Coordinates of N, CA and C in Angstrom, one line a residue:
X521 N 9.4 60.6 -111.6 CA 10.7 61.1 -111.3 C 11.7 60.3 -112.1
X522 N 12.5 61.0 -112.6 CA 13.6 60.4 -113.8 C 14.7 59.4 -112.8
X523 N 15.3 58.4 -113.3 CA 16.8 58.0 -112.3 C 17.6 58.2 -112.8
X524 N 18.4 59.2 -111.7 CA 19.8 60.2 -112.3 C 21.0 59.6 -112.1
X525 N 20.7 58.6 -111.1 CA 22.0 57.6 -110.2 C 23.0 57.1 -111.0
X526 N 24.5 57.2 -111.3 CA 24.9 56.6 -112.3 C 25.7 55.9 -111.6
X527 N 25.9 54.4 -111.1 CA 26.3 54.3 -110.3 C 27.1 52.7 -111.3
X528 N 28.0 52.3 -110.8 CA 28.6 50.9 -111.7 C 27.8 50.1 -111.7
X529 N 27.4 49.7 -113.1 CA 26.6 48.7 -113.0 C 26.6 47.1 -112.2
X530 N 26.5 46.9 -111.6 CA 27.1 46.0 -110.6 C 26.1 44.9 -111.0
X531 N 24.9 44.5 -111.0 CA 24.0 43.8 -111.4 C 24.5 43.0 -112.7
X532 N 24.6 44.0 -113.8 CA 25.2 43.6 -114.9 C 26.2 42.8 -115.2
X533 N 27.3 43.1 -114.1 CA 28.7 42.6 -114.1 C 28.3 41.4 -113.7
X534 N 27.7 40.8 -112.9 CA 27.3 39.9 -112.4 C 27.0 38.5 -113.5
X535 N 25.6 39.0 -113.9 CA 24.8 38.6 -114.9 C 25.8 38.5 -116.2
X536 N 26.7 38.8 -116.6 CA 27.9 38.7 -117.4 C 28.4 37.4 -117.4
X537 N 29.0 37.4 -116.0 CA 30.1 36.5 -115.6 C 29.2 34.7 -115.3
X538 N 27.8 35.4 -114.9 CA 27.1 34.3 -114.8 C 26.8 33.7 -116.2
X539 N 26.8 34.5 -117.3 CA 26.6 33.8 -118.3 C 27.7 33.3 -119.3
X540 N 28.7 33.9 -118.7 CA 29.9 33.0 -119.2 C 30.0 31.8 -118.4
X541 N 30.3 31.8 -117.5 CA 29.9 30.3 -116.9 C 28.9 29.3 -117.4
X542 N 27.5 29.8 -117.3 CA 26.6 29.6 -117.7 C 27.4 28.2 -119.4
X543 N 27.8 29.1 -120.0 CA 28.3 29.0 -121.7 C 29.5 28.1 -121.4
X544 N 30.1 28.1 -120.2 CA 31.5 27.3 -120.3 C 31.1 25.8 -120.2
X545 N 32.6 25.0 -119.5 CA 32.2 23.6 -118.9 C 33.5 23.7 -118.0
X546 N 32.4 24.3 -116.8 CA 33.5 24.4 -115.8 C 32.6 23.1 -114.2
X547 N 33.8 23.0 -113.1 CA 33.3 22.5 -112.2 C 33.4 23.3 -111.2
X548 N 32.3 22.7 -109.9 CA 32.4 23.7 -109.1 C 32.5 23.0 -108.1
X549 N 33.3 24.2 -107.0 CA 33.6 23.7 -105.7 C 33.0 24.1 -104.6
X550 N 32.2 23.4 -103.3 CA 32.1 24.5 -102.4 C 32.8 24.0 -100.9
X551 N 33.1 25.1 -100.5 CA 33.7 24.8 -99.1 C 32.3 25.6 -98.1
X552 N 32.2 24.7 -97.2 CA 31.4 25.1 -95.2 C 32.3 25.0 -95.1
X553 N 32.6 26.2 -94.1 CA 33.2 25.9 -92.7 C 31.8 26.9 -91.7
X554 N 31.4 25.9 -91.0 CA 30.3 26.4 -90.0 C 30.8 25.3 -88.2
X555 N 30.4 26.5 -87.4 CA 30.9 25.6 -86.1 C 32.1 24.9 -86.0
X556 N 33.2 26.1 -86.5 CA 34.5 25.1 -86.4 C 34.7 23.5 -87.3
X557 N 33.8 23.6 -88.5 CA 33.8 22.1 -88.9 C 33.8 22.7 -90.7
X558 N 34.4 22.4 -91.3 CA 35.3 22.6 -92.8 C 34.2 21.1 -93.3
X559 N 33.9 21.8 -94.6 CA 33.4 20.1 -95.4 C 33.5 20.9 -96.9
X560 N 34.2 20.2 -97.7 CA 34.6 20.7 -99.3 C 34.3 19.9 -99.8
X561 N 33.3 20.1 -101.2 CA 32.0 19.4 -101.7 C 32.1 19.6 -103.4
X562 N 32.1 18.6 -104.2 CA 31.5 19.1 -105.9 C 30.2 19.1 -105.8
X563 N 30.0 20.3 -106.4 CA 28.1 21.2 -106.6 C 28.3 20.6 -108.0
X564 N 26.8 20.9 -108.1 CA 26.3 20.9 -109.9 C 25.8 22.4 -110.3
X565 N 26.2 22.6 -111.3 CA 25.6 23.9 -111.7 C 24.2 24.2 -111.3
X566 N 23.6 23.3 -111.4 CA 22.1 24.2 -110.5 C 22.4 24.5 -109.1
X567 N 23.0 24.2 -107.7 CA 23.4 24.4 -106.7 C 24.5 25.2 -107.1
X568 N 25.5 25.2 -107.6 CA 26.0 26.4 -107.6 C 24.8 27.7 -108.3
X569 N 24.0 27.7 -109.5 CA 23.7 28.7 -109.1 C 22.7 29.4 -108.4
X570 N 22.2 28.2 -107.6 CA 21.3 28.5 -106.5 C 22.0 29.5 -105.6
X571 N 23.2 29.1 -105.1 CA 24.1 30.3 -104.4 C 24.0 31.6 -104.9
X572 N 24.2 31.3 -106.2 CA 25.3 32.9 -107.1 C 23.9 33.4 -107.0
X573 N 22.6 33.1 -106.8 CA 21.6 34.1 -106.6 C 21.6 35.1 -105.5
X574 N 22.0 34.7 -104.6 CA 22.3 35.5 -103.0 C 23.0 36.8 -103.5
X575 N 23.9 36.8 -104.3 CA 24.6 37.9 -104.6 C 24.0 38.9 -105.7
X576 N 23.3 38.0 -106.4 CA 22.8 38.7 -107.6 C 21.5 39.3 -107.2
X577 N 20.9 38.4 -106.3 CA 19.5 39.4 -105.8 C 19.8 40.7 -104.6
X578 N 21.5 40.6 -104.3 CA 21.4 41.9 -103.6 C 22.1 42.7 -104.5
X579 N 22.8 42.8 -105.5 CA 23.1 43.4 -106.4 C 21.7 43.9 -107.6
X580 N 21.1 43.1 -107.6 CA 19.2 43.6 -108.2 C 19.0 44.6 -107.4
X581 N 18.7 44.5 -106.0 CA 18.4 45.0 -104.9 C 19.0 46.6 -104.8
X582 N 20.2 46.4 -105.3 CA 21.1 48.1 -105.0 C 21.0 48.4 -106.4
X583 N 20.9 48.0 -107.6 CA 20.4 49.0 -108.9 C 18.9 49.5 -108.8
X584 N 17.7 48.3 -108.2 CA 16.6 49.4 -107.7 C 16.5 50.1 -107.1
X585 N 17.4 50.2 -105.8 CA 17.1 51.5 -104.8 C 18.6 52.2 -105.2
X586 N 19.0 52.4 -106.0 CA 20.5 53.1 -105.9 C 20.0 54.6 -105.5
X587 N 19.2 55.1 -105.8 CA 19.2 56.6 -105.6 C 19.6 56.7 -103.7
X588 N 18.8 55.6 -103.4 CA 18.9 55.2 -101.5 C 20.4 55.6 -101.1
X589 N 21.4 55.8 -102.1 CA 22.9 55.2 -102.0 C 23.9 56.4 -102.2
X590 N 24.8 56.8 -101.7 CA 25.8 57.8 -102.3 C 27.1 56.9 -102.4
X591 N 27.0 57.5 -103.4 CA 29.2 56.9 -104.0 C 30.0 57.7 -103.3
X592 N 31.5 57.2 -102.8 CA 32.3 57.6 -102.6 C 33.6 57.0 -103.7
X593 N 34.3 57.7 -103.9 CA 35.6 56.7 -104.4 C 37.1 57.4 -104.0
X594 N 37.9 56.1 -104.1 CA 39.2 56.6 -103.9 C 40.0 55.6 -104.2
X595 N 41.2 55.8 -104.6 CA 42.4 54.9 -105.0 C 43.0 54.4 -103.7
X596 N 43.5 53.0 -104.3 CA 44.4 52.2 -103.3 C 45.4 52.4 -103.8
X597 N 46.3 52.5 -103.8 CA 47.8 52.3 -103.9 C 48.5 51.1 -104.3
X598 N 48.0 50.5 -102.7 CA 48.6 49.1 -102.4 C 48.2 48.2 -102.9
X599 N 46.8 48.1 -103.7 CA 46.3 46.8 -104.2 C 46.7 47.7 -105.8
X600 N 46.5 48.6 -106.5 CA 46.5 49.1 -107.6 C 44.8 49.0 -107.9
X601 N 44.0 49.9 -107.2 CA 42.8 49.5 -107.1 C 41.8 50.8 -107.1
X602 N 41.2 50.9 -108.1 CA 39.8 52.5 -107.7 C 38.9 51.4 -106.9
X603 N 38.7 52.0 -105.8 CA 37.7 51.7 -104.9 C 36.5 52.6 -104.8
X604 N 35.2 51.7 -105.0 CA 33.4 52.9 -105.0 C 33.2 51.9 -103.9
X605 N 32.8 52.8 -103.0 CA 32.1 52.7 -102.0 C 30.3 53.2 -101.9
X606 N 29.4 52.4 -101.7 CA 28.7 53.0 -101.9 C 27.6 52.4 -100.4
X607 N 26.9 53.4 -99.6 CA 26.2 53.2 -98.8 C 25.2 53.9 -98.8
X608 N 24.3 53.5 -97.9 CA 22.4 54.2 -97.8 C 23.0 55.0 -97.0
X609 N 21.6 56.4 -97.6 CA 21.6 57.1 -96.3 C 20.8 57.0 -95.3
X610 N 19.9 56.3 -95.1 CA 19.6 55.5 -94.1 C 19.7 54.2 -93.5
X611 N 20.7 54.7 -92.7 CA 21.2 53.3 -91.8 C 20.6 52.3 -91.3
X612 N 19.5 52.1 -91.5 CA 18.4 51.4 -91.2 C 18.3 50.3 -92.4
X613 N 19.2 50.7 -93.7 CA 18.9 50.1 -95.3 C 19.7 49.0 -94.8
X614 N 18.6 48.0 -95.7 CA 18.9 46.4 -95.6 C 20.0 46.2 -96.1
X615 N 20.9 47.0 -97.3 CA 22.1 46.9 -97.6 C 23.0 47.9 -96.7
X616 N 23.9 47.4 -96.7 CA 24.6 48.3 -95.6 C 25.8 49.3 -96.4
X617 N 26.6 48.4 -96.9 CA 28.2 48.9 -98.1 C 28.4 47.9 -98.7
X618 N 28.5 48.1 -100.1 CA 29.0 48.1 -101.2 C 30.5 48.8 -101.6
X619 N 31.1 47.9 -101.6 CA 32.8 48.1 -102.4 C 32.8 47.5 -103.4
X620 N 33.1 48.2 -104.3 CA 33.3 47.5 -105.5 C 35.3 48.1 -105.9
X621 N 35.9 47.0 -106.2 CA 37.3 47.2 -107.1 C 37.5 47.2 -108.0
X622 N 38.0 48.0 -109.2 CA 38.4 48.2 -110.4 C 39.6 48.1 -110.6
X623 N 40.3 47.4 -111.0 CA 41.7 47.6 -111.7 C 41.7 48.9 -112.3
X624 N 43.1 49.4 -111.8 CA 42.6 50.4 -112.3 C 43.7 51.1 -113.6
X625 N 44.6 50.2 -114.0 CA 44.9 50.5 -115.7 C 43.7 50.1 -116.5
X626 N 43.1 48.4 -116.0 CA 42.2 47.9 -117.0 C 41.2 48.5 -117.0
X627 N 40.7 49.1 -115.8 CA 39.2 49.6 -115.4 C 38.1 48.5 -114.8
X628 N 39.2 47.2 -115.3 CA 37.6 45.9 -114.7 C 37.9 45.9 -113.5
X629 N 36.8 45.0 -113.3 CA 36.3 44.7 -111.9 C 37.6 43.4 -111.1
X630 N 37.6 43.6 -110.2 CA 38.2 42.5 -109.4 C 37.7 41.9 -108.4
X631 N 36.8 42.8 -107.3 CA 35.9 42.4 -106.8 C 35.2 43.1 -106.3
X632 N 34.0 42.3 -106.1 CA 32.7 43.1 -105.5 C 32.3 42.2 -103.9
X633 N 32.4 43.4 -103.0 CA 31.4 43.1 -101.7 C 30.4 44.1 -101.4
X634 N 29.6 43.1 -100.8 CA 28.0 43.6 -100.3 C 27.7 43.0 -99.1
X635 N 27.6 43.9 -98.0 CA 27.5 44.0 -96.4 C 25.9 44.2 -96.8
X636 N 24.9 43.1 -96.0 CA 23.6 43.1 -95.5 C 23.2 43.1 -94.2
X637 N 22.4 43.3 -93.7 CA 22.2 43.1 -92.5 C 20.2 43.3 -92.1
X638 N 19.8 41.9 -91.6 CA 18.2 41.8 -92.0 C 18.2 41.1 -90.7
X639 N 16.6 40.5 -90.4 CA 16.4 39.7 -89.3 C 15.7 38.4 -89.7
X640 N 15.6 37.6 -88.9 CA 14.9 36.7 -89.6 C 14.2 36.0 -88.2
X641 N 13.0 35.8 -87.9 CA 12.6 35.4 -86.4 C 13.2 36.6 -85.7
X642 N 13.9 35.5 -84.6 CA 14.7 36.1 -83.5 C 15.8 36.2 -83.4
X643 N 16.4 36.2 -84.7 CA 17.8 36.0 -85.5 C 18.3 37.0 -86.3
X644 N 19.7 37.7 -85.9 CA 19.8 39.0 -86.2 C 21.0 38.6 -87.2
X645 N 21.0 38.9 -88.6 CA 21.9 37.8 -89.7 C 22.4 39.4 -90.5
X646 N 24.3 39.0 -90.4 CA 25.0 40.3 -90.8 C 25.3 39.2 -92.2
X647 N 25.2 39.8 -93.3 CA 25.7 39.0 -94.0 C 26.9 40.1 -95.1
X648 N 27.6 39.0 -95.6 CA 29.1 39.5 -96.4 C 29.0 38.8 -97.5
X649 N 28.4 39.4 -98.3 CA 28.9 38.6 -100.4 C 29.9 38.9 -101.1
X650 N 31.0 38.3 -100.9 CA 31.7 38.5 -102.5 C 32.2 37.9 -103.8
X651 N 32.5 38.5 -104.8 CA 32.4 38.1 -106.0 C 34.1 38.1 -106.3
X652 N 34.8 37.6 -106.3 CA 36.2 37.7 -106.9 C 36.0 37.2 -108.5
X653 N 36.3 38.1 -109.6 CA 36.0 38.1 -111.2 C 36.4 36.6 -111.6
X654 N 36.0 36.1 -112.1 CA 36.6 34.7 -112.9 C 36.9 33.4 -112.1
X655 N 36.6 33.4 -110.8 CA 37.2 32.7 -110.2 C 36.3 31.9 -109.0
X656 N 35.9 32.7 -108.1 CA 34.8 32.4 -106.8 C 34.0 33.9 -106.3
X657 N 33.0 33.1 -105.2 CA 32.3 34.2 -104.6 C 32.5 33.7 -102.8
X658 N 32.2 34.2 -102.1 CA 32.0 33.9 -100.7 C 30.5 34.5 -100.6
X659 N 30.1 33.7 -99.2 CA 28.7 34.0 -98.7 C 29.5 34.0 -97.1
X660 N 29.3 34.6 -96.5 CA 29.5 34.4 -95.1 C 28.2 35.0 -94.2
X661 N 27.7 34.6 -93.1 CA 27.2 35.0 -92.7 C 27.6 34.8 -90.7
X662 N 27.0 36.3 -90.2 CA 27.2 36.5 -88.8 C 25.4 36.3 -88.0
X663 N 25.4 35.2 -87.3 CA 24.1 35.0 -87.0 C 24.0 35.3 -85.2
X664 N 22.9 36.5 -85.1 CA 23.2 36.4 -83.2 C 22.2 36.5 -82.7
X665 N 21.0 35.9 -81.9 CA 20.2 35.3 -81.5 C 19.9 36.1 -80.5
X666 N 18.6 36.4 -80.4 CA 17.9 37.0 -79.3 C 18.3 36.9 -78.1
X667 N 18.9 35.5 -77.9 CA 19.3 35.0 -76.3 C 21.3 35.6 -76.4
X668 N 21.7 35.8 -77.5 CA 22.8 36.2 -76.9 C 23.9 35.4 -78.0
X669 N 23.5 34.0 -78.3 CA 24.2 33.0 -78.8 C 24.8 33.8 -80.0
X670 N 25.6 33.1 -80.6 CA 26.0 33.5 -81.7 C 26.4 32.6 -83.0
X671 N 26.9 32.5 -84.0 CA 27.6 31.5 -84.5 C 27.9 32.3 -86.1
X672 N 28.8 31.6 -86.9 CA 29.0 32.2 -88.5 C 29.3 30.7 -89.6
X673 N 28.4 30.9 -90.5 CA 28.6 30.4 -91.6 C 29.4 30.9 -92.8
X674 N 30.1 30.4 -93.5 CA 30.9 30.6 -94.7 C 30.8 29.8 -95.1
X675 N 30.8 30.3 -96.8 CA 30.5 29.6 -97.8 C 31.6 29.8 -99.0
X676 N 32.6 28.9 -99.3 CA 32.9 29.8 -100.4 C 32.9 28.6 -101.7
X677 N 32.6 29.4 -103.1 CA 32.3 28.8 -103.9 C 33.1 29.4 -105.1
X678 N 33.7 27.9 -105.7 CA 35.1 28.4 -106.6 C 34.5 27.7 -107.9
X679 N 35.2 28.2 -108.8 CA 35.0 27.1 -110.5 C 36.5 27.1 -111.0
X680 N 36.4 26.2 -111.9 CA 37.9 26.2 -113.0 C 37.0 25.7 -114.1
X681 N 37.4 25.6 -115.0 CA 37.1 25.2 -116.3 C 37.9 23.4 -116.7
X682 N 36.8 22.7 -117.3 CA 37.2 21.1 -116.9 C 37.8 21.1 -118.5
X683 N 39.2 19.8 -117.7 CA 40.1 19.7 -119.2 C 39.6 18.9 -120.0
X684 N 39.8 19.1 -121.6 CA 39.0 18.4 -122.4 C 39.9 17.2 -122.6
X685 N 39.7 15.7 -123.0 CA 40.0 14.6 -122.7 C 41.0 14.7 -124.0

């Protein structure tokens, strides 16, 4: 069966941005805030892109199953923004929504989120990726425990480009 899905390439956009990075000489930053407790850290590019894989393997994830998915879109106003929405039709899908933003004179991206939601043990893990273009991504995650507990991790991970001497 052919794949008819023509959906933004989202994967790609990614894999782009990663390899401009990749090409630059930039530094990176990450911020935890987990259990009410903040710790802001310099990564090395391999930890940073130990992270940037979280997002790129669920963005892999929705170019192979895209047909799984229907687009919606509509304009923001307020942000100056074409908004795709894209969700499974079975709610049961380990990806949950996908929003992607376009500028929408330039047509690029501004940002991309990816709502997951998987188990892990006895551990029920909502997770939230995003990618803001040029700049950072967030990982957040909602973790709630068989017994009731609960707790959230966030991650956010920023770059700039280092000044030359």
């Amino acid at each position: 069966m052919q794949d008819t899905a023509k959906f933004y390439p989202i994967r790609q956009f990614l894999e782009g941005q990663l390899r401009q990075i990749d090409s630059g000489n930039f530094s990176f930053t990450l911020l935890t805030e987990k259990q009410g407790k903040k710790d802001t850290a310099r990564i090395d590019k391999a930890r940073f892109s130990q992270l940037a894989d979280t997002i790129l393997h669920r963005a892999a994830y929705f170019t192979a199953f895209k047909a799984a998915f229907k687009e919606s879109a509509f304009r923001d106003l307020s942000t100056g923004s074409l908004i795709f929405n894209y969700t499974p039709f079975d709610k049961a899908f380990f990806i949950q929504h996908i929003d992607l933003l376009l500028d929408e004179p330039t047509q690029h991206i501004k940002r991309v989120f990816i709502r997951s939601l998987y188990n892990s043990g006895d551990t029920s893990i909502l997770e939230q990726c995003s990618w803001k273009t040029n700049s950072s991504f967030q990982l957040s995650k909602f973790f709630e425990l068989q017994d009731g507990r609960s707790f959230t991790e966030n991650n956010i991970i920023s770059w700039e480009n280092k000044k030359s001497p």
